[in-house]
């Protein structure tokens, strides 16, 4: 038995050495795996950042692109909308140029110059039969439209039906207000525009007050007219009853003699 102890001890040491070697190899493998995982994680983060940036740029670009909504019978909806390509808007010159072709007959058309509150200038459309009118904007000058709120849109008027295949181009300059609100010229512009907006609202309120006063006066006059008409009707009825009364008929000869003597 005593001779077996050294052999058992040697076998145990050998086994321990093998396990240590395996553990060392395992540690090295885990380290390499951890490094690889770290590399993959960094790549994923890089991809996510790039994707987020691309999405942000794409979303930002989409907000400045014109869209043409066409109503084929069920009203305007995102399902029936044409969006211009990303190169339609030049951020340096703020110029927009887009061409649209109707895929189907439409009852009505609406052009959204972008999704941001903005100023639109130098607006033109290639087809002389078509006309663009601001639906929710304020005309500052003949060639300048102010859309104070988001989702500006223009109504497309036409002297001909909106048939499938109708093709036209639109050009204009598009100035998003939020791009300039932190710059000194932009602040001055927004202040001036806000003053114009407040003045327009004040004038609108004055007109509404005058309209309400006019309506109240008209109601009063209508009531007076109704009272006069009612009084006249009562008078005519009373007069008619008098003419039909027996006393009036009996006194008819007396009235005739009176007219005779008094000429």
Short mmCIF file of C-alpha atoms in Angstrom, two decimals:
data_model
loop_
_atom_site.label_atom_id
_atom_site.label_comp_id
_atom_site.label_asym_id
_atom_site.label_seq_id
_atom_site.Cartn_x
_atom_site.Cartn_y
_atom_site.Cartn_z
CA UNK A 1 0.00 0.00 0.00
CA UNK A 2 2.85 2.37 0.89
CA UNK A 3 4.36 1.84 -2.56
CA UNK A 4 1.07 2.93 -4.11
CA UNK A 5 1.03 6.35 -2.43
CA UNK A 6 3.86 7.92 -4.48
CA UNK A 7 2.28 6.64 -7.68
CA UNK A 8 -1.12 8.00 -6.69
CA UNK A 9 0.44 11.33 -5.69
CA UNK A 10 2.30 11.52 -9.00
CA UNK A 11 -0.88 10.75 -10.89
CA UNK A 12 -2.72 13.43 -8.94
CA UNK A 13 0.01 15.99 -9.67
CA UNK A 14 -0.08 15.06 -13.34
CA UNK A 15 -3.82 15.39 -13.37
CA UNK A 16 -3.58 18.75 -11.61
CA UNK A 17 -1.02 19.92 -14.14
CA UNK A 18 -3.33 18.88 -16.96
CA UNK A 19 -6.22 20.74 -15.34
CA UNK A 20 -4.06 23.83 -14.84
CA UNK A 21 -3.05 23.69 -18.49
CA UNK A 22 -6.67 23.32 -19.54
CA UNK A 23 -7.65 26.15 -17.21
CA UNK A 24 -4.91 28.33 -18.69
CA UNK A 25 -6.10 27.54 -22.18
CA UNK A 26 -9.67 28.16 -21.10
CA UNK A 27 -8.70 31.50 -19.57
CA UNK A 28 -6.95 32.47 -22.76
CA UNK A 29 -10.01 31.41 -24.74
CA UNK A 30 -12.30 33.39 -22.47
CA UNK A 31 -10.03 36.42 -22.78
CA UNK A 32 -10.01 36.18 -26.57
CA UNK A 33 -13.78 35.67 -26.51
CA UNK A 34 -14.19 38.69 -24.25
CA UNK A 35 -12.02 40.79 -26.55
CA UNK A 36 -14.04 39.64 -29.54
CA UNK A 37 -17.29 40.42 -27.74
CA UNK A 38 -15.96 43.87 -26.91
CA UNK A 39 -15.02 44.41 -30.55
CA UNK A 40 -18.47 43.29 -31.67
CA UNK A 41 -20.10 45.51 -29.08
CA UNK A 42 -18.09 48.49 -30.31
CA UNK A 43 -19.09 47.68 -33.87
CA UNK A 44 -22.75 47.43 -32.86
CA UNK A 45 -22.54 50.78 -31.07
CA UNK A 46 -20.87 52.31 -34.12
CA UNK A 47 -23.56 50.88 -36.38
CA UNK A 48 -26.30 52.14 -34.04
CA UNK A 49 -24.78 55.62 -33.94
CA UNK A 50 -24.47 55.68 -37.71
CA UNK A 51 -28.04 54.43 -38.08
CA UNK A 52 -29.34 57.00 -35.61
CA UNK A 53 -27.47 59.75 -37.43
CA UNK A 54 -28.77 58.55 -40.76
CA UNK A 55 -32.30 58.32 -39.41
CA UNK A 56 -32.02 61.79 -37.90
CA UNK A 57 -30.64 63.23 -41.13
CA UNK A 58 -33.25 61.38 -43.14
CA UNK A 59 -36.04 62.57 -40.85
CA UNK A 60 -34.69 66.12 -40.90
CA UNK A 61 -34.41 66.01 -44.66
CA UNK A 62 -37.92 64.60 -44.97
CA UNK A 63 -39.29 67.56 -43.03
CA UNK A 64 -38.04 69.95 -45.73
CA UNK A 65 -39.24 67.99 -48.76
CA UNK A 66 -42.41 68.87 -50.67
CA UNK A 67 -45.27 66.38 -50.76
CA UNK A 68 -48.21 66.25 -53.12
CA UNK A 69 -51.42 64.78 -51.68
CA UNK A 70 -54.11 63.73 -54.14
CA UNK A 71 -57.72 62.90 -53.30
CA UNK A 72 -59.01 60.10 -55.51
CA UNK A 73 -62.33 59.88 -53.68
CA UNK A 74 -61.70 59.23 -49.98
CA UNK A 75 -60.03 62.48 -48.91
CA UNK A 76 -56.37 63.30 -48.38
CA UNK A 77 -54.31 60.59 -46.67
CA UNK A 78 -50.66 59.44 -46.44
CA UNK A 79 -51.57 56.51 -48.68
CA UNK A 80 -52.15 58.88 -51.58
CA UNK A 81 -49.09 61.06 -51.43
CA UNK A 82 -46.07 61.75 -53.63
CA UNK A 83 -42.83 62.83 -51.91
CA UNK A 84 -40.00 64.56 -53.76
CA UNK A 85 -36.51 63.05 -53.76
CA UNK A 86 -33.93 64.19 -51.19
CA UNK A 87 -32.07 66.33 -53.74
CA UNK A 88 -35.17 68.48 -54.30
CA UNK A 89 -34.12 70.83 -51.47
CA UNK A 90 -30.80 72.68 -51.49
CA UNK A 91 -29.90 73.67 -47.91
CA UNK A 92 -27.35 76.23 -49.07
CA UNK A 93 -29.63 78.20 -51.40
CA UNK A 94 -32.93 77.07 -49.81
CA UNK A 95 -34.21 76.43 -53.32
CA UNK A 96 -36.76 73.66 -53.89
CA UNK A 97 -37.46 72.13 -57.27
CA UNK A 98 -39.68 69.10 -57.72
CA UNK A 99 -41.65 67.40 -60.49
CA UNK A 100 -44.86 65.46 -59.82
CA UNK A 101 -46.89 63.13 -62.04
CA UNK A 102 -50.36 62.07 -60.96
CA UNK A 103 -50.69 58.26 -60.86
CA UNK A 104 -54.50 58.38 -61.02
CA UNK A 105 -57.42 60.71 -61.49
CA UNK A 106 -57.97 63.01 -58.53
CA UNK A 107 -60.71 65.25 -57.21
CA UNK A 108 -58.37 67.63 -55.43
CA UNK A 109 -54.66 68.30 -54.91
CA UNK A 110 -52.75 69.70 -51.94
CA UNK A 111 -49.08 70.64 -51.92
CA UNK A 112 -47.18 70.62 -48.62
CA UNK A 113 -43.94 72.60 -49.12
CA UNK A 114 -42.51 70.93 -45.99
CA UNK A 115 -43.50 69.96 -42.47
CA UNK A 116 -41.94 72.92 -40.63
CA UNK A 117 -43.19 76.42 -39.94
CA UNK A 118 -41.58 78.44 -42.70
CA UNK A 119 -41.44 81.28 -45.15
CA UNK A 120 -41.98 80.40 -48.81
CA UNK A 121 -40.89 82.82 -51.52
CA UNK A 122 -40.70 82.88 -55.32
CA UNK A 123 -43.39 80.23 -55.63
CA UNK A 124 -44.16 79.11 -59.18
CA UNK A 125 -45.77 76.20 -60.99
CA UNK A 126 -44.97 75.14 -64.54
CA UNK A 127 -48.55 74.50 -65.75
CA UNK A 128 -50.42 77.75 -66.49
CA UNK A 129 -53.73 75.99 -65.88
CA UNK A 130 -52.80 75.40 -62.25
CA UNK A 131 -52.63 77.87 -59.39
CA UNK A 132 -51.24 77.49 -55.86
CA UNK A 133 -53.10 79.18 -53.00
CA UNK A 134 -52.02 79.24 -49.35
CA UNK A 135 -54.53 77.23 -47.29
CA UNK A 136 -53.15 78.04 -43.83
CA UNK A 137 -50.58 80.77 -44.47
CA UNK A 138 -50.36 84.55 -44.45
CA UNK A 139 -49.36 86.48 -47.56
CA UNK A 140 -46.77 89.04 -46.50
CA UNK A 141 -46.03 90.18 -50.04
CA UNK A 142 -46.89 89.02 -53.53
CA UNK A 143 -43.93 86.64 -53.54
CA UNK A 144 -43.72 85.77 -49.81
CA UNK A 145 -45.94 83.47 -47.77
CA UNK A 146 -45.63 82.95 -44.03
CA UNK A 147 -46.70 79.64 -42.48
CA UNK A 148 -46.52 80.26 -38.76
CA UNK A 149 -47.55 76.76 -37.72
CA UNK A 150 -46.24 73.33 -38.66
CA UNK A 151 -47.71 71.36 -41.57
CA UNK A 152 -48.02 74.24 -44.07
CA UNK A 153 -50.06 73.43 -47.15
CA UNK A 154 -51.21 74.97 -50.39
CA UNK A 155 -54.35 74.19 -52.35
CA UNK A 156 -53.90 73.46 -56.05
CA UNK A 157 -56.61 75.11 -58.15
CA UNK A 158 -57.13 74.09 -61.76
CA UNK A 159 -59.18 75.02 -64.81
CA UNK A 160 -58.98 71.41 -66.03
CA UNK A 161 -59.66 68.05 -64.34
CA UNK A 162 -56.84 66.42 -62.39
CA UNK A 163 -56.40 63.50 -64.78
CA UNK A 164 -53.96 60.62 -64.39
CA UNK A 165 -50.62 61.49 -65.99
CA UNK A 166 -50.90 65.20 -65.24
CA UNK A 167 -47.31 66.38 -64.83
CA UNK A 168 -46.02 69.68 -63.49
CA UNK A 169 -43.03 71.19 -61.70
CA UNK A 170 -42.99 73.47 -58.68
CA UNK A 171 -40.13 75.74 -57.59
CA UNK A 172 -39.78 78.00 -54.57
CA UNK A 173 -37.45 79.00 -51.74
CA UNK A 174 -38.11 77.34 -48.40
CA UNK A 175 -36.91 78.95 -45.16
CA UNK A 176 -37.73 76.90 -42.02
CA UNK A 177 -38.27 79.30 -39.12
CA UNK A 178 -36.69 77.06 -36.48
CA UNK A 179 -33.35 77.11 -38.31
CA UNK A 180 -33.00 80.84 -37.61
CA UNK A 181 -34.68 81.29 -34.24
CA UNK A 182 -31.34 81.15 -32.36
CA UNK A 183 -29.55 83.57 -34.69
CA UNK A 184 -29.77 87.32 -34.33
CA UNK A 185 -31.26 88.00 -37.80
CA UNK A 186 -33.66 85.15 -37.26
CA UNK A 187 -34.71 86.52 -33.87
CA UNK A 188 -35.39 89.89 -35.46
CA UNK A 189 -37.35 88.23 -38.25
CA UNK A 190 -39.41 86.15 -35.82
CA UNK A 191 -40.05 89.22 -33.67
CA UNK A 192 -41.27 91.12 -36.70
CA UNK A 193 -43.37 88.20 -37.87
CA UNK A 194 -44.83 87.78 -34.40
CA UNK A 195 -45.74 91.47 -34.37
CA UNK A 196 -47.44 91.01 -37.75
CA UNK A 197 -49.27 87.98 -36.40
CA UNK A 198 -50.43 89.85 -33.29
CA UNK A 199 -51.53 92.81 -35.40
CA UNK A 200 -53.43 90.51 -37.75
CA UNK A 201 -55.10 88.81 -34.79
CA UNK A 202 -56.00 92.18 -33.25
CA UNK A 203 -57.49 93.35 -36.55
CA UNK A 204 -59.34 90.09 -36.84
CA UNK A 205 -60.74 90.52 -33.33
CA UNK A 206 -61.80 94.09 -34.16
CA UNK A 207 -63.57 92.87 -37.26
CA UNK A 208 -65.28 90.13 -35.26
CA UNK A 209 -66.41 92.65 -32.63
CA UNK A 210 -67.75 94.93 -35.36
CA UNK A 211 -69.46 91.99 -37.00
CA UNK A 212 -71.05 90.95 -33.71
CA UNK A 213 -72.21 94.52 -33.09
CA UNK A 214 -73.64 94.68 -36.61
CA UNK A 215 -75.42 91.38 -36.10
CA UNK A 216 -76.87 92.62 -32.80
CA UNK A 217 -78.09 95.83 -34.47
CA UNK A 218 -79.55 93.80 -37.34
CA UNK A 219 -81.34 91.55 -34.86
CA UNK A 220 -82.76 94.62 -33.08
CA UNK A 221 -83.96 96.11 -36.37
CA UNK A 222 -85.48 92.81 -37.43
CA UNK A 223 -87.33 92.63 -34.11
CA UNK A 224 -88.63 96.19 -34.61
CA UNK A 225 -89.66 95.33 -38.15
CA UNK A 226 -91.46 92.25 -36.92
CA UNK A 227 -93.28 94.33 -34.29
CA UNK A 228 -94.28 96.93 -36.90
CA UNK A 229 -95.47 94.23 -39.27
CA UNK A 230 -97.45 92.66 -36.45
CA UNK A 231 -98.97 96.03 -35.51
CA UNK A 232 -99.82 96.74 -39.14
CA UNK A 233 -101.42 93.33 -39.54
CA UNK A 234 -103.47 93.92 -36.37
CA UNK A 235 -104.48 97.39 -37.65
CA UNK A 236 -105.52 96.02 -41.06
CA UNK A 237 -107.49 93.26 -39.40
CA UNK A 238 -109.20 95.77 -37.12
CA UNK A 239 -109.94 98.06 -40.07
CA UNK A 240 -111.33 95.18 -42.08
CA UNK A 241 -113.53 94.18 -39.16
CA UNK A 242 -114.75 97.77 -38.92
CA UNK A 243 -115.66 97.89 -42.61
CA UNK A 244 -117.57 94.65 -42.26
CA UNK A 245 -119.40 95.72 -39.11
CA UNK A 246 -123.15 96.57 -39.18
CA UNK A 247 -122.61 99.94 -37.52
CA UNK A 248 -120.27 101.00 -40.34
CA UNK A 249 -122.81 99.96 -42.92
CA UNK A 250 -125.68 101.74 -41.13
CA UNK A 251 -123.72 104.99 -40.90
CA UNK A 252 -122.68 104.91 -44.55
CA UNK A 253 -125.48 107.37 -45.65
CA UNK A 254 -124.44 109.84 -42.97
CA UNK A 255 -120.87 109.77 -44.15
CA UNK A 256 -122.07 110.32 -47.71
CA UNK A 257 -124.13 113.37 -46.72
CA UNK A 258 -121.19 114.77 -44.78
CA UNK A 259 -118.92 114.46 -47.80
CA UNK A 260 -121.62 116.11 -49.91
CA UNK A 261 -122.03 119.13 -47.64
CA UNK A 262 -118.37 119.53 -46.85
CA UNK A 263 -117.36 119.19 -50.45
#
